[in-house]
Structure formats: C-alpha cells, structure tokens
XYZ file of N, CA and C in Angstrom:
642
model
N 75.088 140.411 124.149
C 75.984 139.599 124.985
C 77.421 140.087 124.830
N 78.149 140.083 125.919
C 79.540 140.514 125.895
C 80.426 139.323 125.583
N 81.399 139.502 124.657
C 82.333 138.427 124.347
C 83.229 138.120 125.526
N 83.920 136.973 125.451
C 84.759 136.546 126.571
C 85.812 137.580 126.930
N 86.482 138.146 125.938
C 87.519 139.132 126.227
C 86.917 140.379 126.861
N 85.801 140.839 126.303
C 85.149 142.010 126.855
C 84.618 141.763 128.248
N 84.122 140.564 128.500
C 83.602 140.226 129.814
C 84.724 140.157 130.837
N 85.851 139.564 130.459
C 86.988 139.508 131.372
C 87.472 140.916 131.723
N 87.477 141.814 130.727
C 87.896 143.193 130.971
C 86.913 143.892 131.911
N 85.626 143.649 131.720
C 84.603 144.231 132.580
C 84.758 143.747 134.019
N 84.983 142.453 134.187
C 85.137 141.904 135.529
C 86.423 142.400 136.192
N 87.467 142.623 135.398
C 88.700 143.194 135.944
C 88.446 144.613 136.448
N 87.637 145.379 135.722
C 87.283 146.726 136.182
C 86.474 146.663 137.473
N 85.615 145.671 137.574
C 84.809 145.508 138.787
C 85.694 145.281 140.003
N 86.691 144.419 139.859
C 87.634 144.186 140.954
C 88.414 145.461 141.269
N 88.852 146.162 140.219
C 89.625 147.387 140.409
C 88.812 148.435 141.152
N 87.537 148.521 140.865
C 86.681 149.485 141.564
C 86.652 149.199 143.057
N 86.404 147.952 143.419
C 86.297 147.634 144.839
C 87.636 147.737 145.557
N 88.717 147.508 144.853
C 90.030 147.761 145.456
C 90.218 149.254 145.703
N 89.772 150.071 144.745
C 89.964 151.516 144.845
C 89.147 152.134 145.975
N 87.939 151.599 146.218
C 87.055 152.221 147.213
C 87.095 151.522 148.566
N 87.949 150.516 148.728
C 87.943 149.723 149.960
C 88.122 150.575 151.204
N 88.995 151.580 151.132
C 89.281 152.386 152.311
C 88.142 153.274 152.744
N 87.220 153.562 151.849
C 86.119 154.469 152.163
C 84.763 153.811 151.998
N 84.768 152.517 151.797
C 83.519 151.812 151.541
C 82.653 151.860 152.782
N 81.433 152.391 152.647
C 80.572 152.588 153.800
C 79.968 151.298 154.319
N 79.505 151.363 155.557
C 78.782 150.249 156.164
C 77.301 150.451 155.867
N 76.781 149.638 154.936
C 75.404 149.826 154.502
C 74.406 149.089 155.379
N 74.875 148.580 156.515
C 74.006 147.775 157.373
C 72.809 148.518 157.931
N 72.890 149.865 157.989
C 71.793 150.648 158.552
C 70.768 151.064 157.504
N 71.014 150.744 156.225
C 70.076 151.131 155.176
C 68.738 150.419 155.355
N 67.616 151.103 155.046
C 66.308 150.446 155.140
C 66.291 149.154 154.321
N 65.822 148.104 154.929
C 65.767 146.823 154.228
C 66.957 145.931 154.508
N 68.138 146.536 154.782
C 69.340 145.731 155.007
C 69.321 145.114 156.398
N 68.850 145.862 157.390
C 68.784 145.304 158.741
C 67.881 144.073 158.772
N 66.833 144.092 157.961
C 65.957 142.922 157.871
C 66.684 141.737 157.257
N 67.628 142.013 156.351
C 68.432 140.935 155.782
C 69.308 140.304 156.855
N 69.824 141.132 157.776
C 70.584 140.591 158.892
C 69.750 139.650 159.732
N 68.473 139.977 159.905
C 67.578 139.094 160.649
C 67.373 137.779 159.909
N 67.368 137.841 158.578
C 67.253 136.619 157.769
C 68.454 135.716 158.017
N 69.656 136.309 158.046
C 70.864 135.524 158.292
C 70.806 134.879 159.672
N 70.381 135.646 160.674
C 70.290 135.102 162.026
C 69.307 133.940 162.095
N 68.166 134.099 161.459
C 67.154 133.036 161.485
C 67.619 131.807 160.723
N 68.356 132.014 159.647
C 68.904 130.905 158.862
C 69.897 130.098 159.683
N 70.637 130.767 160.586
C 71.609 130.129 161.481
C 72.622 129.278 160.706
N 73.572 129.924 160.009
C 74.531 129.205 159.159
C 75.581 128.448 159.973
N 75.246 127.241 160.388
C 76.109 126.454 161.268
C 77.055 125.568 160.476
N 78.059 125.029 161.190
C 79.009 124.105 160.593
C 80.107 124.826 159.844
N 80.551 124.233 158.740
C 81.574 124.850 157.885
C 80.884 125.773 156.897
N 81.233 127.046 156.947
C 80.547 128.058 156.138
C 81.531 128.692 155.165
N 81.103 128.839 153.925
C 81.872 129.520 152.889
C 81.186 130.834 152.560
N 81.938 131.931 152.626
C 81.416 133.223 152.203
C 82.148 133.654 150.938
N 81.404 133.801 149.865
C 81.972 134.217 148.591
C 81.870 135.731 148.460
N 82.959 136.362 147.979
C 82.993 137.818 147.779
C 82.617 138.528 149.077
N 83.400 138.298 150.112
C 83.069 138.805 151.446
C 83.172 140.317 151.555
N 83.904 140.973 150.631
C 84.024 142.419 150.684
C 84.595 142.888 152.008
N 84.045 143.978 152.587
C 84.598 144.525 153.823
C 84.161 143.779 155.076
N 83.489 142.649 154.911
C 83.150 141.825 156.070
C 81.910 142.264 156.816
N 80.953 142.848 156.106
C 79.698 143.259 156.749
C 78.961 142.059 157.320
N 78.971 140.961 156.567
C 78.194 139.788 156.968
C 79.017 138.757 157.717
N 80.342 138.839 157.610
C 81.212 137.809 158.200
C 81.004 137.616 159.696
N 80.873 138.679 160.503
C 80.636 138.455 161.930
C 79.349 137.700 162.226
N 78.302 137.949 161.433
C 77.050 137.217 161.625
C 77.242 135.736 161.338
N 77.998 135.436 160.291
C 78.263 134.045 159.953
C 79.097 133.377 161.035
N 80.144 134.078 161.470
C 81.061 133.502 162.462
C 80.366 133.228 163.791
N 79.320 133.985 164.087
C 78.598 133.779 165.346
C 77.916 132.410 165.385
N 77.535 131.903 164.229
C 76.836 130.617 164.168
C 77.747 129.468 163.739
N 78.753 129.772 162.918
C 79.549 128.731 162.271
C 80.614 128.149 163.190
N 81.034 126.921 162.866
C 82.221 126.348 163.501
C 83.467 126.997 162.922
N 83.434 127.255 161.623
C 84.531 127.943 160.947
C 83.997 128.578 159.667
N 84.634 129.674 159.263
C 84.230 130.396 158.057
C 85.428 130.515 157.126
N 85.231 130.217 155.865
C 86.210 130.518 154.818
C 85.649 131.672 154.010
N 86.362 132.804 154.000
C 85.895 134.012 153.331
C 86.803 134.320 152.146
N 86.197 134.439 150.961
C 86.944 134.612 149.720
C 86.639 135.984 149.122
N 87.677 136.684 148.676
C 87.481 137.945 147.959
C 88.700 138.217 147.093
N 88.492 138.931 145.981
C 89.589 139.229 145.064
C 90.403 140.433 145.494
N 89.883 141.229 146.425
C 90.546 142.469 146.835
C 91.279 142.295 148.159
N 92.608 142.438 148.179
C 93.326 142.342 149.458
C 92.947 143.472 150.401
N 92.587 144.622 149.836
C 92.180 145.742 150.676
C 90.861 145.448 151.393
N 89.927 144.838 150.687
C 88.662 144.459 151.310
C 88.880 143.364 152.356
N 89.744 142.413 152.047
C 90.034 141.349 153.014
C 90.631 141.918 154.296
N 91.475 142.934 154.156
C 92.076 143.560 155.335
C 91.004 144.225 156.193
N 90.055 144.891 155.546
C 88.967 145.511 156.296
C 88.115 144.451 156.984
N 87.845 143.361 156.275
C 87.034 142.295 156.854
C 87.748 141.666 158.052
N 89.040 141.436 157.918
C 89.806 140.808 158.994
C 89.846 141.697 160.235
N 89.748 143.006 160.044
C 89.733 143.922 161.181
C 88.420 143.819 161.961
N 87.374 143.317 161.306
C 86.078 143.152 161.970
C 86.031 141.882 162.814
N 86.578 140.809 162.249
C 86.492 139.513 162.916
C 87.663 138.661 162.462
N 88.283 137.946 163.377
C 89.427 137.136 163.008
C 89.294 135.684 163.417
N 88.617 135.439 164.518
C 88.521 134.084 165.031
C 87.660 133.208 164.130
N 88.143 132.010 163.899
C 87.425 130.989 163.129
C 87.141 131.417 161.706
N 87.950 132.350 161.180
C 87.795 132.772 159.790
C 89.101 132.542 159.041
N 89.009 131.860 157.915
C 90.154 131.679 157.024
C 89.956 132.587 155.832
N 90.908 133.491 155.606
C 90.792 134.487 154.543
C 91.510 133.998 153.295
N 90.826 134.080 152.165
C 91.380 133.592 150.904
C 91.259 134.704 149.866
N 92.407 135.133 149.328
C 92.367 136.098 148.235
C 92.290 135.327 146.922
N 91.177 135.491 146.224
C 90.984 134.784 144.960
C 89.816 135.402 144.213
N 89.873 135.318 142.901
C 88.771 135.711 142.043
C 87.720 134.606 142.097
N 86.525 134.941 142.508
C 85.472 133.937 142.667
C 85.241 133.153 141.383
N 85.402 133.807 140.225
C 85.114 133.141 138.960
C 86.175 132.102 138.582
N 87.347 132.183 139.188
C 88.384 131.215 138.878
C 88.740 130.307 140.039
N 88.188 130.575 141.209
C 88.532 129.842 142.419
C 87.744 128.545 142.533
N 88.406 127.524 143.078
C 87.730 126.270 143.386
C 88.102 125.863 144.809
N 87.149 125.354 145.567
C 87.398 125.045 146.983
C 88.250 123.795 147.165
N 88.846 123.686 148.344
C 89.614 122.491 148.683
C 88.790 121.517 149.521
N 87.515 121.765 149.593
C 86.611 120.891 150.341
C 85.183 121.337 150.097
N 84.263 120.787 150.874
C 82.861 121.177 150.746
C 82.386 121.785 152.060
N 81.237 122.465 151.987
C 80.773 123.274 153.106
C 79.308 122.984 153.412
N 78.956 123.195 154.670
C 77.567 123.004 155.087
C 76.683 124.148 154.618
N 77.282 125.335 154.503
C 76.552 126.518 154.056
C 77.440 127.321 153.111
N 76.858 127.786 152.013
C 77.529 128.748 151.139
C 76.706 130.031 151.171
N 77.367 131.134 151.470
C 76.695 132.422 151.605
C 77.369 133.456 150.712
N 76.576 134.360 150.137
C 77.144 135.529 149.462
C 76.186 136.707 149.632
N 76.748 137.824 150.050
C 75.971 139.023 150.307
C 76.266 140.111 149.292
N 75.236 140.587 148.620
C 75.355 141.656 147.626
C 76.392 141.309 146.551
N 76.377 140.047 146.149
C 77.314 139.564 145.139
C 76.616 139.022 143.906
N 75.487 138.346 144.069
C 74.852 137.699 142.921
C 74.548 138.712 141.817
N 74.193 139.930 142.188
C 73.896 140.949 141.191
C 75.125 141.359 140.396
N 76.323 141.026 140.901
C 77.565 141.331 140.193
C 78.057 140.168 139.336
N 77.272 139.102 139.272
C 77.602 137.957 138.416
C 76.966 138.187 137.048
N 77.766 138.250 135.984
C 77.189 138.481 134.648
C 76.200 137.383 134.268
N 75.200 137.765 133.514
C 74.230 136.770 133.054
C 74.922 135.653 132.270
N 75.987 136.013 131.558
C 76.709 135.021 130.756
C 77.377 133.955 131.633
N 77.610 134.262 132.901
C 78.282 133.307 133.792
C 77.388 132.859 134.946
N 76.116 133.149 134.835
C 75.168 132.797 135.891
C 75.137 131.292 136.124
N 74.938 130.504 135.063
C 74.858 129.052 135.208
C 76.191 128.473 135.676
N 77.287 128.995 135.137
C 78.618 128.529 135.541
C 78.874 128.814 137.017
N 78.453 130.002 137.460
C 78.631 130.349 138.871
C 77.865 129.388 139.768
N 76.618 129.109 139.418
C 75.826 128.223 140.268
C 76.315 126.779 140.216
N 76.936 126.387 139.114
C 77.559 125.066 139.063
C 78.742 125.006 140.031
N 79.503 126.099 140.113
C 80.601 126.168 141.072
C 80.073 126.087 142.500
N 78.990 126.820 142.778
C 78.387 126.782 144.116
C 77.951 125.362 144.458
N 77.363 124.675 143.476
C 76.929 123.292 143.711
C 78.103 122.409 144.116
N 79.278 122.668 143.535
C 80.462 121.896 143.884
C 81.015 122.216 145.251
N 80.547 123.329 145.836
C 81.019 123.738 147.163
C 80.151 123.198 148.292
N 78.924 122.793 147.957
C 77.951 122.427 148.979
C 78.037 120.939 149.299
N 78.181 120.619 150.573
C 78.204 119.228 151.013
C 76.818 118.616 150.859
N 76.708 117.293 150.773
C 75.389 116.660 150.731
C 74.530 117.140 151.903
N 73.336 117.594 151.589
C 72.453 118.120 152.624
C 72.749 119.571 152.988
N 73.730 120.177 152.323
C 74.110 121.550 152.629
C 73.114 122.567 152.094
N 73.308 123.808 152.534
C 72.362 124.864 152.195
C 73.084 126.069 151.590
N 72.309 126.912 150.914
C 72.838 128.150 150.358
C 71.952 129.302 150.815
N 72.586 130.453 151.056
C 71.864 131.665 151.444
C 72.522 132.849 150.766
N 71.698 133.726 150.203
C 72.249 134.957 149.646
C 71.316 136.122 149.953
N 71.903 137.306 150.044
C 71.139 138.546 150.200
C 71.658 139.520 149.152
N 70.777 140.409 148.673
C 71.212 141.294 147.587
C 70.206 142.423 147.418
N 70.446 143.232 146.384
C 69.509 144.293 146.033
C 69.478 144.464 144.520
N 68.446 145.133 144.055
C 68.296 145.403 142.624
C 68.404 146.901 142.345
N 69.066 147.619 143.247
C 69.162 149.075 143.130
C 70.196 149.476 142.086
N 69.763 150.272 141.120
C 70.665 150.818 140.098
C 70.285 152.284 139.897
N 71.188 153.170 140.306
C 70.904 154.596 140.214
C 70.865 155.040 138.753
N 69.973 155.963 138.404
C 69.858 156.403 137.006
C 71.179 156.879 136.416
N 72.000 157.565 137.213
C 73.270 158.074 136.691
C 74.281 156.969 136.412
N 74.040 155.756 136.931
C 74.943 154.632 136.680
C 74.660 153.947 135.350
N 73.477 154.156 134.808
C 73.022 153.390 133.642
C 73.557 154.015 132.354
N 74.868 154.008 132.227
C 75.514 154.678 131.098
C 75.262 153.964 129.773
N 74.877 152.703 129.824
C 74.579 151.957 128.603
C 73.085 151.702 128.459
N 72.284 152.410 129.252
C 70.841 152.279 129.158
C 70.274 151.325 130.192
N 68.980 151.478 130.460
C 68.322 150.670 131.490
C 68.288 149.187 131.145
N 68.407 148.855 129.860
C 68.365 147.448 129.461
C 69.682 146.722 129.604
N 70.745 147.444 129.950
C 72.070 146.841 130.088
C 72.348 146.507 131.550
N 73.102 145.441 131.767
C 73.508 145.080 133.121
C 74.884 145.654 133.472
N 75.435 146.480 132.586
C 76.708 147.152 132.847
C 76.430 148.568 133.342
N 77.020 148.918 134.479
C 76.877 150.260 135.024
C 78.260 150.887 135.163
N 78.281 152.147 135.492
C 79.555 152.834 135.723
C 79.469 153.588 137.036
N 80.463 153.349 137.906
C 80.534 154.047 139.181
C 81.827 154.832 139.260
N 81.756 155.964 139.913
C 82.900 156.873 140.016
C 83.546 156.713 141.382
N 84.883 156.689 141.397
C 85.634 156.692 142.648
C 86.646 157.826 142.587
N 87.471 157.955 143.600
C 88.422 159.058 143.674
C 89.399 159.117 142.525
N 89.687 157.976 141.903
C 90.654 157.945 140.817
C 90.036 157.951 139.440
N 88.726 158.087 139.361
C 88.063 158.055 138.062
C 86.807 157.218 138.126
N 86.568 156.429 137.106
C 85.375 155.607 137.071
C 85.673 154.204 136.598
N 84.814 153.265 136.978
C 84.953 151.877 136.560
C 83.594 151.329 136.159
N 83.599 150.437 135.197
C 82.397 149.700 134.844
C 82.245 148.503 135.773
N 81.016 148.195 136.104
C 80.693 147.047 136.933
C 79.499 146.327 136.334
N 79.320 145.089 136.763
C 78.108 144.341 136.462
C 77.104 144.615 137.569
N 75.874 144.882 137.213
C 74.800 145.025 138.201
C 73.506 144.532 137.572
N 73.196 143.274 137.838
C 72.005 142.634 137.283
C 70.847 142.840 138.258
N 69.762 143.404 137.774
C 68.592 143.639 138.623
C 67.681 142.421 138.580
N 67.911 141.475 139.477
C 67.079 140.269 139.526
C 65.721 140.581 140.166
N 64.693 139.913 139.648
C 63.376 139.955 140.260
C 63.149 138.623 140.966
N 62.711 138.642 142.227
C 62.631 137.404 143.020
C 61.933 136.246 142.340
N 60.740 136.481 141.775
C 59.993 135.354 141.194
C 60.701 134.795 139.959
N 61.342 135.660 139.188
C 62.076 135.204 138.012
C 63.335 134.452 138.441
N 64.037 135.001 139.406
C 65.260 134.363 139.895
C 64.965 132.983 140.463
N 63.874 132.864 141.171
C 63.493 131.570 141.747
C 63.291 130.530 140.645
N 62.637 130.929 139.549
C 62.424 130.003 138.430
C 63.735 129.653 137.737
N 64.608 130.636 137.566
C 65.894 130.380 136.923
C 66.717 129.385 137.732
N 66.696 129.521 139.042
C 67.452 128.599 139.891
C 66.836 127.200 139.870
N 65.534 127.118 139.808
C 64.881 125.810 139.701
C 65.315 125.101 138.433
N 65.479 125.868 137.352
C 65.939 125.284 136.101
C 67.355 124.772 136.150
N 68.132 125.252 137.130
C 69.512 124.803 137.304
C 69.643 123.738 138.394
N 68.513 123.267 138.891
C 68.555 122.183 139.872
C 68.605 122.632 141.314
N 68.096 123.834 141.592
C 68.077 124.355 142.956
C 66.640 124.534 143.434
N 66.426 124.254 144.704
C 65.158 124.563 145.356
C 65.417 125.718 146.315
N 65.179 126.928 145.838
C 65.514 128.141 146.585
C 64.297 129.048 146.650
N 63.961 129.468 147.842
C 62.924 130.481 148.009
C 63.582 131.850 147.927
N 63.058 132.728 147.076
C 63.576 134.083 146.940
C 62.469 135.043 147.351
N 62.772 135.946 148.286
C 61.749 136.843 148.826
C 62.337 138.223 149.081
N 61.477 139.208 149.161
C 61.882 140.583 149.432
C 61.871 140.865 150.934
N 62.670 141.852 151.337
C 62.455 142.494 152.638
C 61.725 143.791 152.299
N 62.475 144.884 152.144
C 61.933 146.128 151.605
C 62.571 146.309 150.235
N 61.758 146.296 149.184
C 62.312 146.393 147.842
C 63.155 147.656 147.717
N 64.369 147.568 147.132
C 64.868 146.539 146.225
C 65.731 145.461 146.889
N 65.619 145.269 148.205
C 66.429 144.257 148.885
C 65.697 142.923 148.910
N 66.447 141.853 148.678
C 65.847 140.532 148.644
C 66.845 139.491 149.148
N 66.363 138.296 149.403
C 67.208 137.201 149.871
C 66.712 135.899 149.260
N 67.595 134.894 149.268
C 67.236 133.570 148.792
C 67.878 132.512 149.669
N 67.142 131.457 149.951
C 67.659 130.372 150.786
C 67.112 129.041 150.295
N 67.983 128.025 150.303
C 67.530 126.723 149.869
C 68.661 125.733 149.715
N 68.473 124.769 148.833
C 69.437 123.678 148.683
C 69.312 123.108 147.266
N 70.168 122.156 146.956
C 70.075 121.473 145.681
C 68.825 120.609 145.648
N 68.149 120.597 144.503
C 66.967 119.758 144.355
C 67.276 118.496 143.559
N 68.432 118.494 142.900
C 68.830 117.292 142.156
C 70.331 117.279 141.955
C-alpha cells in the first residue's frame, strides 16, 4: 500500500501526465470495443442533470449532452478542458478541479465517468464511491466505461502493481492503472451499497451501470 504522501505524489504525476499530453491525446473512439461502449452510453440515455467526472478531452461529453438537459464536466487539467470545450459547448458547465478533492454544489440524475475508474487508487476506491453517492440524486443512476489494458512496457513495478509509467514528450510520469475484472468489481460495489451490473464489450473494455442499493 502507498502512504498518503506517496499517493498524493503519484496522483500529482497522473495529472501532470495528462496535462503534458493534452495537445496530442488521440481520439480512441475508433478502437475495437470502444465503439460498443458508445452504444452503451446511447442505450443508457443519460437524461436530466448529468455529471461527468474526469472528462478529459471530451470524448464522451457530446454523447452525454445529446441526452442531458445540462452537463457538468469536471477535470483537473485546463488543457484537457479546453479540448473538451472545443468539441461541445452548449449545455455544458466546465469545472477545473481535482476529482479527489472536489465536492458538488448539488445532486445529479446521472453520474458518468469514462476511462477514469481504473485511475482511482485502490486505497481511495471506497472514498471515491462515497463521493459519487453524494452526487447522485434520489433515484439517480451511475454509468462508467473503462478498460483493463496495461502494456507490458508500462509495468515498471511489476504486473502485481497498479502503478505504471508512461512516457510523453517531456519525459515520463507514473500513473495509477487498476485492472478491474467485471465480476470482482461488481461484488466490490455491492459491498459498498451499489447495485451495478458490470459487463464486457470486447475485452479489455467494460462498462458498469446501476444505482444505489441502500
């Protein structure tokens, strides 16, 4: 387990990485398995007030905005927010904030996060989901999409570690990348008071949808 100081440093590197690569961050929407995740979002139909956590370059934001009355999109990187805002602007409120320290000013009908849950350290998994619970209005829903892909060259601390290292133009940064397995993740969420179905599209891509169970 990583201590609090070490974990904060790791998460700071994670933010720094995404700030560094924002200008060249590719659109992964055409990757096998990802297009099917887009179909999941469409079928879910995230209506009403929608919160998108860690929106990144806004790959998913237009899909959300198509169904929602309004979207609040949160990300720690101003560079990523700028890219996202260039994709869609109407009915979207952009918030620059660290997801781990941010608290909403209201509740939402839907909370969504795309390719973010795997970047939540195991040490803060329960805390993160408690925050999500505080964001969801009574009767509200949650939807997430993600992957468990970890390239062998990223596993600088071994396959058993959730810390990886990625290289960008200015050097390298450590990131969190937890490889969740759908059936295990579903049980873990049930233990935290969530009723969420977690399923694969084309492995290693998966999604989860559901609501609070208690």
